[in-house]
């Protein structure tokens, strides 16, 4: 690392992702990350106290990218039903892009996510929170008629698991998957009305 | 085997299941099955020409037990919406029983099912066929209003994957899972109406 550059947590996470991509989750070490940054491993440990903390932080960063992509659908200038459709299509699209665009990195993060129980459940809470906001707006506008927006949002999130849970990634490239997704969204939107 | 007993395919499949339970899918051999029956392995091969054929047949038998359990909900004497609710609850219940009652056998069959692509897709076709019949009856009675019963049935089956796909078996024992299942069924029934 050039001495003029400051070693931020973000730069360490970037390097960690690159090391994970190259070595895979089983072999990547903190020493590899330090070497990639041209610093000692002690320097990395000053930012992330254990290897597990570093792995959890990089997983969180990866998951946050999806939540940030979706956040704009919560507040966009459309009626709640359209926002819901855009949000669900956006989630499917984001996952497919991650899985198809860089399959090795996707497989790596799928392994990391298995370890990072808390980061994953926080992520799911954040996503269902976004969905709840849209469903609540729909109830307020009269477009939806469900009794409990949070319960309905969780049901919608779970119902669409086939189109965002990484364990189904193999299904996302099959012919007909678009039609299956659309039929499911249609059924769920009808259920919320 | 006592000489008076006839060696039927069914008896071989029973013995195979027992051998799989005892040795696990990685170690179970046709020789083990023959030994359990007190016959030569050649006798087993006269019924099932390869080890793969035998494994596929025993997997199909295991899957068929679920379809047979559910078939009665298709024709039972209730309105279509009730039949749909019973069928979905019956599927979740059957899967939970299999997973919870004999976890080792369930894990064994989950491995076998990964190999037996065709038996599994036939099974899924049979289940969605049963669901389609119920949805079609609902459309005919005016209880449901979907355009294509087969498309809607497939969407309902996929939407409830979390409550029947073996890869989610860990979730089935968590507190609150019943409430999640009911909220989802409610949303789907509303969507069909």
Coordinates of C-alpha atoms in Angstrom, one line a residue:
Chain A
X1 CA 0.0 0.0 0.0
X2 CA 1.3 3.5 -0.8
X3 CA 2.0 5.2 2.5
X4 CA -0.2 8.2 1.5
X5 CA -3.3 5.9 1.4
X6 CA -5.3 5.4 4.6
X7 CA -6.2 1.9 5.4
X8 CA -10.0 2.1 5.9
X9 CA -12.3 -0.8 6.9
X10 CA -13.9 -0.5 3.4
X11 CA -10.5 -1.0 1.7
X12 CA -9.9 -4.1 3.8
X13 CA -13.3 -5.5 2.9
X14 CA -12.7 -4.8 -0.8
X15 CA -9.4 -6.7 -0.5
X16 CA -11.1 -9.5 1.5
X17 CA -13.7 -10.0 -1.2
X18 CA -11.0 -10.2 -3.9
X19 CA -9.0 -12.7 -1.8
X20 CA -12.2 -14.8 -1.3
X21 CA -12.9 -14.7 -5.0
X22 CA -9.3 -15.9 -5.7
X23 CA -8.8 -18.5 -3.0
X24 CA -12.3 -19.6 -2.1
X25 CA -13.8 -19.5 1.4
X26 CA -12.0 -22.6 2.7
X27 CA -8.5 -21.3 1.9
X28 CA -8.6 -17.5 2.2
X29 CA -6.7 -16.2 5.3
X30 CA -6.1 -12.9 7.0
X31 CA -2.5 -13.1 5.9
X32 CA -3.6 -13.3 2.3
X33 CA -5.7 -10.1 2.8
X34 CA -2.8 -8.3 4.5
X35 CA -0.5 -9.3 1.6
X36 CA -3.0 -8.1 -1.0
X37 CA -3.0 -4.7 0.8
X38 CA 0.8 -4.6 1.4
X39 CA 0.4 -4.4 5.2
X40 CA 1.1 -6.7 8.2
X41 CA -1.7 -8.9 9.4
X42 CA -1.6 -7.1 12.7
X43 CA -2.8 -4.0 10.8
X44 CA -5.8 -5.9 9.5
X45 CA -6.5 -7.2 13.0
X46 CA -6.6 -3.7 14.3
X47 CA -9.7 -3.1 12.2
X48 CA -11.2 -6.6 12.5
X49 CA -10.3 -8.4 15.7
X50 CA -10.8 -11.9 14.4
X51 CA -11.0 -13.7 11.1
X52 CA -14.7 -14.5 11.9
X53 CA -15.4 -10.8 12.4
X54 CA -13.8 -10.0 9.1
X55 CA -15.8 -12.7 7.3
X56 CA -19.0 -11.6 8.9
X57 CA -18.3 -7.9 7.9
X58 CA -17.6 -8.8 4.3
X59 CA -20.8 -10.9 4.2
X60 CA -22.8 -8.1 5.6
X61 CA -21.4 -5.7 3.0
X62 CA -22.4 -8.1 0.2
X63 CA -26.0 -8.5 1.6
X64 CA -26.3 -4.7 2.1
X65 CA -25.7 -4.1 -1.5
X66 CA -29.0 -6.0 -2.2
X67 CA -30.9 -4.1 0.5
X68 CA -29.6 -0.7 -0.8
X69 CA -30.6 -1.6 -4.4
X70 CA -34.1 -2.4 -3.2
X71 CA -34.6 0.6 -0.8
X72 CA -35.4 2.9 -3.7
X73 CA -38.5 0.8 -4.7
X74 CA -39.9 1.5 -1.2
X75 CA -40.1 5.2 -1.7
X76 CA -40.4 5.5 -5.5
X77 CA -43.2 7.6 -6.9
X78 CA -45.7 4.9 -7.8
X79 CA -48.8 3.4 -6.2
X80 CA -48.0 0.6 -3.6
X81 CA -49.0 -2.3 -5.9
X82 CA -46.5 -1.1 -8.5
X83 CA -43.9 -0.6 -5.9
X84 CA -44.5 -4.1 -4.6
X85 CA -44.1 -5.6 -8.1
X86 CA -41.0 -3.6 -8.7
X87 CA -39.5 -4.5 -5.4
X88 CA -40.1 -8.3 -5.9
X89 CA -38.8 -8.1 -9.5
X90 CA -35.8 -6.1 -8.3
X91 CA -35.0 -8.7 -5.6
X92 CA -35.2 -11.6 -8.2
X93 CA -33.1 -9.6 -10.7
X94 CA -30.5 -8.6 -8.1
X95 CA -30.1 -12.3 -7.0
X96 CA -29.9 -13.6 -10.5
X97 CA -27.3 -11.0 -11.5
X98 CA -25.2 -11.9 -8.5
X99 CA -25.5 -15.6 -9.2
X100 CA -25.1 -15.4 -13.0
X101 CA -22.6 -12.6 -13.2
X102 CA -19.9 -14.0 -10.9
X103 CA -20.9 -17.6 -10.0
X104 CA -17.7 -18.3 -8.0
X105 CA -18.1 -15.2 -5.8
X106 CA -21.8 -16.1 -5.4
X107 CA -20.9 -19.7 -4.3
X108 CA -18.3 -18.2 -1.9
X109 CA -20.8 -15.9 -0.3
X110 CA -23.4 -18.7 -0.1
X111 CA -20.9 -20.6 2.1
X112 CA -20.1 -17.5 4.1
X113 CA -23.8 -16.8 4.7
X114 CA -24.2 -20.2 6.2
X115 CA -21.7 -19.2 8.9
X116 CA -23.0 -15.7 9.4
X117 CA -26.3 -16.5 10.9
X118 CA -26.9 -13.1 12.5
X119 CA -25.9 -11.1 9.5
X120 CA -28.3 -13.1 7.4
X121 CA -31.2 -12.9 9.8
X122 CA -30.6 -9.1 10.1
X123 CA -30.7 -8.9 6.3
X124 CA -33.9 -10.8 6.1
X125 CA -35.4 -8.5 8.8
X126 CA -34.3 -5.5 6.8
X127 CA -35.9 -6.8 3.5
X128 CA -39.2 -7.8 5.2
X129 CA -39.1 -4.4 6.8
X130 CA -39.0 -2.8 3.4
X131 CA -41.8 -5.0 2.2
X132 CA -43.9 -4.2 5.3
X133 CA -43.5 -0.5 4.5
X134 CA -44.9 -1.0 1.0
X135 CA -47.8 -3.3 2.2
X136 CA -48.6 -0.8 4.9
X137 CA -48.8 2.1 2.3
X138 CA -51.1 -0.2 0.3
X139 CA -53.4 -0.7 3.3
X140 CA -53.5 3.0 4.0
X141 CA -54.3 3.8 0.3
X142 CA -57.0 1.1 0.3
X143 CA -55.2 -0.9 -2.4
X144 CA -54.6 -3.8 0.0
X145 CA -56.9 -5.1 2.7
X146 CA -54.7 -7.4 4.9
X147 CA -55.1 -7.2 8.6
X148 CA -51.4 -7.1 9.6
X149 CA -48.9 -5.7 7.1
X150 CA -45.9 -7.2 8.8
X151 CA -47.4 -10.7 8.8
X152 CA -48.5 -10.3 5.2
X153 CA -45.1 -9.0 4.1
X154 CA -43.3 -12.0 5.8
X155 CA -45.7 -14.3 3.9
X156 CA -44.9 -12.6 0.6
X157 CA -41.2 -12.8 1.3
X158 CA -41.4 -16.5 2.2
X159 CA -43.7 -17.3 -0.7
X160 CA -41.1 -15.9 -3.2
X161 CA -38.2 -17.8 -1.6
X162 CA -37.7 -19.9 -4.7
X163 CA -36.8 -16.7 -6.5
X164 CA -34.4 -15.2 -4.0
X165 CA -33.0 -18.0 -1.8
X166 CA -29.5 -18.9 -3.0
X167 CA -30.2 -22.6 -2.6
X168 CA -32.6 -22.3 -5.6
X169 CA -30.0 -20.5 -7.8
X170 CA -29.9 -23.5 -10.2
X171 CA -33.6 -22.9 -11.0
X172 CA -33.1 -19.3 -12.1
X173 CA -31.7 -20.1 -15.5
X174 CA -34.3 -22.7 -16.5
X175 CA -36.7 -21.8 -19.3
X176 CA -40.1 -20.8 -18.0
X177 CA -38.8 -19.4 -14.7
X178 CA -40.0 -15.8 -15.7
X179 CA -43.5 -17.1 -16.2
X180 CA -43.5 -19.0 -12.9
X181 CA -42.3 -15.8 -11.1
X182 CA -45.0 -13.7 -12.8
X183 CA -47.8 -16.1 -12.0
X184 CA -46.7 -16.2 -8.3
X185 CA -46.5 -12.4 -8.0
X186 CA -49.9 -12.2 -9.6
X187 CA -51.4 -14.6 -7.1
X188 CA -49.8 -12.8 -4.1
X189 CA -50.9 -9.3 -5.3
X190 CA -54.5 -10.7 -5.7
X191 CA -54.2 -12.0 -2.1
X192 CA -53.2 -8.7 -0.7
X193 CA -56.0 -6.7 -2.5
Chain B
X1 CA -35.7 -66.2 3.4
X2 CA -38.0 -69.1 4.0
X3 CA -38.4 -71.0 0.7
X4 CA -42.2 -70.7 0.9
X5 CA -42.0 -66.9 0.6
X6 CA -42.0 -65.4 -2.8
X7 CA -39.5 -62.6 -3.3
X8 CA -41.6 -59.7 -4.6
X9 CA -40.2 -56.4 -5.8
X10 CA -42.0 -54.9 -2.8
X11 CA -40.1 -57.1 -0.3
X12 CA -36.8 -56.1 -1.9
X13 CA -37.7 -52.4 -1.6
X14 CA -38.7 -52.9 2.1
X15 CA -35.3 -54.6 2.7
X16 CA -33.5 -51.8 0.7
X17 CA -35.1 -49.1 2.9
X18 CA -34.0 -51.0 6.0
X19 CA -30.4 -51.4 4.7
X20 CA -30.3 -47.7 3.7
X21 CA -31.5 -46.7 7.2
X22 CA -28.8 -48.9 8.8
X23 CA -25.8 -48.2 6.5
X24 CA -26.6 -44.7 5.0
X25 CA -26.8 -44.0 1.3
X26 CA -23.1 -43.8 0.7
X27 CA -22.3 -47.3 2.0
X28 CA -25.5 -49.4 1.3
X29 CA -24.9 -52.0 -1.4
X30 CA -27.0 -54.6 -3.3
X31 CA -25.0 -57.3 -1.5
X32 CA -26.3 -55.9 1.8
X33 CA -29.9 -56.0 0.5
X34 CA -29.5 -59.6 -0.7
X35 CA -27.9 -60.6 2.7
X36 CA -30.8 -59.0 4.5
X37 CA -33.2 -61.1 2.4
X38 CA -31.2 -64.3 2.6
X39 CA -30.8 -64.5 -1.2
X40 CA -28.0 -64.1 -3.7
X41 CA -27.4 -60.7 -5.1
X42 CA -28.1 -62.2 -8.5
X43 CA -31.7 -62.8 -7.3
X44 CA -32.0 -59.1 -6.4
X45 CA -30.6 -58.1 -9.8
X46 CA -33.3 -60.2 -11.5
X47 CA -35.9 -57.7 -10.2
X48 CA -33.8 -54.5 -10.4
X49 CA -31.1 -54.6 -13.1
X50 CA -28.8 -52.1 -11.6
X51 CA -28.1 -50.5 -8.2
X52 CA -29.2 -47.2 -9.6
X53 CA -32.6 -48.7 -10.7
X54 CA -33.1 -50.1 -7.2
X55 CA -32.2 -46.8 -5.5
X56 CA -34.6 -44.9 -7.9
X57 CA -37.4 -47.5 -7.2
X58 CA -37.0 -47.2 -3.4
X59 CA -37.0 -43.4 -3.7
X60 CA -40.2 -43.5 -5.8
X61 CA -41.8 -45.7 -3.2
X62 CA -41.0 -43.2 -0.5
X63 CA -42.3 -40.2 -2.5
X64 CA -45.4 -42.2 -3.5
X65 CA -46.4 -42.6 0.2
X66 CA -46.8 -38.8 0.3
X67 CA -48.8 -38.6 -2.9
X68 CA -51.1 -41.4 -1.7
X69 CA -51.7 -39.7 1.7
X70 CA -52.7 -36.5 -0.1
X71 CA -54.8 -38.0 -2.8
X72 CA -57.8 -38.4 -0.4
X73 CA -57.9 -34.6 0.1
X74 CA -58.5 -34.1 -3.6
X75 CA -61.8 -36.1 -3.6
X76 CA -63.0 -35.6 0.0
X77 CA -66.5 -34.4 0.6
X78 CA -65.8 -30.7 1.3
X79 CA -65.9 -27.5 -0.7
X80 CA -62.8 -26.8 -2.8
X81 CA -61.3 -24.1 -0.5
X82 CA -61.4 -26.5 2.4
X83 CA -59.9 -29.3 0.3
X84 CA -57.1 -26.9 -0.7
X85 CA -56.4 -26.0 3.0
X86 CA -56.5 -29.7 4.0
X87 CA -54.2 -30.7 1.1
X88 CA -51.6 -28.0 2.0
X89 CA -51.8 -28.7 5.7
X90 CA -51.5 -32.5 4.9
X91 CA -48.4 -32.0 2.8
X92 CA -46.7 -29.9 5.5
X93 CA -47.7 -32.5 8.1
X94 CA -46.6 -35.5 6.1
X95 CA -43.2 -33.8 5.4
X96 CA -42.7 -32.8 9.1
X97 CA -43.6 -36.3 10.2
X98 CA -41.1 -37.9 7.8
X99 CA -38.4 -35.4 8.9
X100 CA -39.1 -35.5 12.6
X101 CA -40.1 -39.1 13.1
X102 CA -37.0 -40.7 11.5
X103 CA -34.4 -38.0 10.8
X104 CA -31.8 -40.4 9.6
X105 CA -34.1 -42.0 7.0
X106 CA -35.2 -38.5 6.0
X107 CA -31.6 -37.4 5.5
X108 CA -31.0 -40.6 3.5
X109 CA -33.9 -40.0 1.2
X110 CA -32.9 -36.4 0.7
X111 CA -29.6 -37.6 -0.6
X112 CA -31.3 -40.3 -2.8
X113 CA -33.8 -37.7 -4.1
X114 CA -30.8 -35.5 -5.3
X115 CA -29.7 -38.5 -7.5
X116 CA -33.2 -39.5 -8.7
X117 CA -34.0 -36.4 -10.8
X118 CA -36.8 -38.0 -12.8
X119 CA -38.6 -39.7 -9.9
X120 CA -38.6 -36.3 -8.1
X121 CA -39.9 -34.3 -11.0
X122 CA -42.6 -37.0 -11.7
X123 CA -43.5 -36.7 -8.0
X124 CA -43.8 -32.9 -8.2
X125 CA -45.9 -33.2 -11.4
X126 CA -48.2 -35.6 -9.5
X127 CA -48.6 -33.3 -6.5
X128 CA -49.2 -30.2 -8.7
X129 CA -51.7 -32.3 -10.7
X130 CA -53.6 -33.0 -7.5
X131 CA -53.6 -29.3 -6.6
X132 CA -54.7 -28.4 -10.1
X133 CA -57.8 -30.7 -9.7
X134 CA -58.8 -28.9 -6.5
X135 CA -58.2 -25.4 -8.0
X136 CA -60.2 -26.4 -11.1
X137 CA -63.1 -27.6 -8.9
X138 CA -63.0 -24.2 -7.2
X139 CA -63.1 -22.4 -10.5
X140 CA -66.1 -24.5 -11.6
X141 CA -67.9 -23.9 -8.3
X142 CA -67.2 -20.1 -8.5
X143 CA -65.1 -20.2 -5.3
X144 CA -61.9 -19.3 -7.2
X145 CA -61.5 -17.0 -10.1
X146 CA -58.1 -17.7 -11.6
X147 CA -57.7 -17.9 -15.4
X148 CA -55.6 -21.1 -15.5
X149 CA -55.9 -23.6 -12.7
X150 CA -52.7 -25.4 -13.6
X151 CA -50.6 -22.2 -13.6
X152 CA -52.2 -21.1 -10.3
X153 CA -51.7 -24.6 -8.8
X154 CA -48.0 -24.5 -9.7
X155 CA -47.7 -21.0 -8.1
X156 CA -49.3 -22.3 -4.9
X157 CA -47.0 -25.3 -4.8
X158 CA -43.9 -23.2 -5.3
X159 CA -45.1 -20.5 -2.9
X160 CA -45.4 -23.1 -0.1
X161 CA -41.9 -24.7 -0.9
X162 CA -40.6 -23.5 2.5
X163 CA -43.1 -25.9 4.1
X164 CA -42.4 -29.0 2.0
X165 CA -39.0 -28.7 0.4
X166 CA -36.6 -31.0 2.4
X167 CA -33.9 -28.3 2.3
X168 CA -36.0 -26.3 4.7
X169 CA -36.5 -29.1 7.2
X170 CA -34.5 -27.2 9.8
X171 CA -37.1 -24.5 9.8
X172 CA -40.1 -26.8 10.5
X173 CA -39.3 -27.2 14.2
X174 CA -38.8 -23.5 14.9
X175 CA -41.4 -21.7 17.1
X176 CA -43.8 -19.6 15.1
X177 CA -43.6 -21.8 12.0
X178 CA -47.3 -22.8 12.3
X179 CA -48.3 -19.1 12.3
X180 CA -46.1 -18.5 9.2
X181 CA -47.7 -21.4 7.4
X182 CA -51.2 -20.2 8.2
X183 CA -50.5 -16.6 7.1
X184 CA -49.2 -17.9 3.8
X185 CA -52.1 -20.2 3.2
X186 CA -54.5 -17.4 4.0
X187 CA -52.8 -15.1 1.5
X188 CA -52.8 -17.7 -1.2
X189 CA -56.5 -18.6 -0.7
X190 CA -57.4 -14.9 -0.9
X191 CA -55.4 -14.8 -4.1
X192 CA -57.3 -17.6 -5.7
X193 CA -60.7 -16.3 -4.8

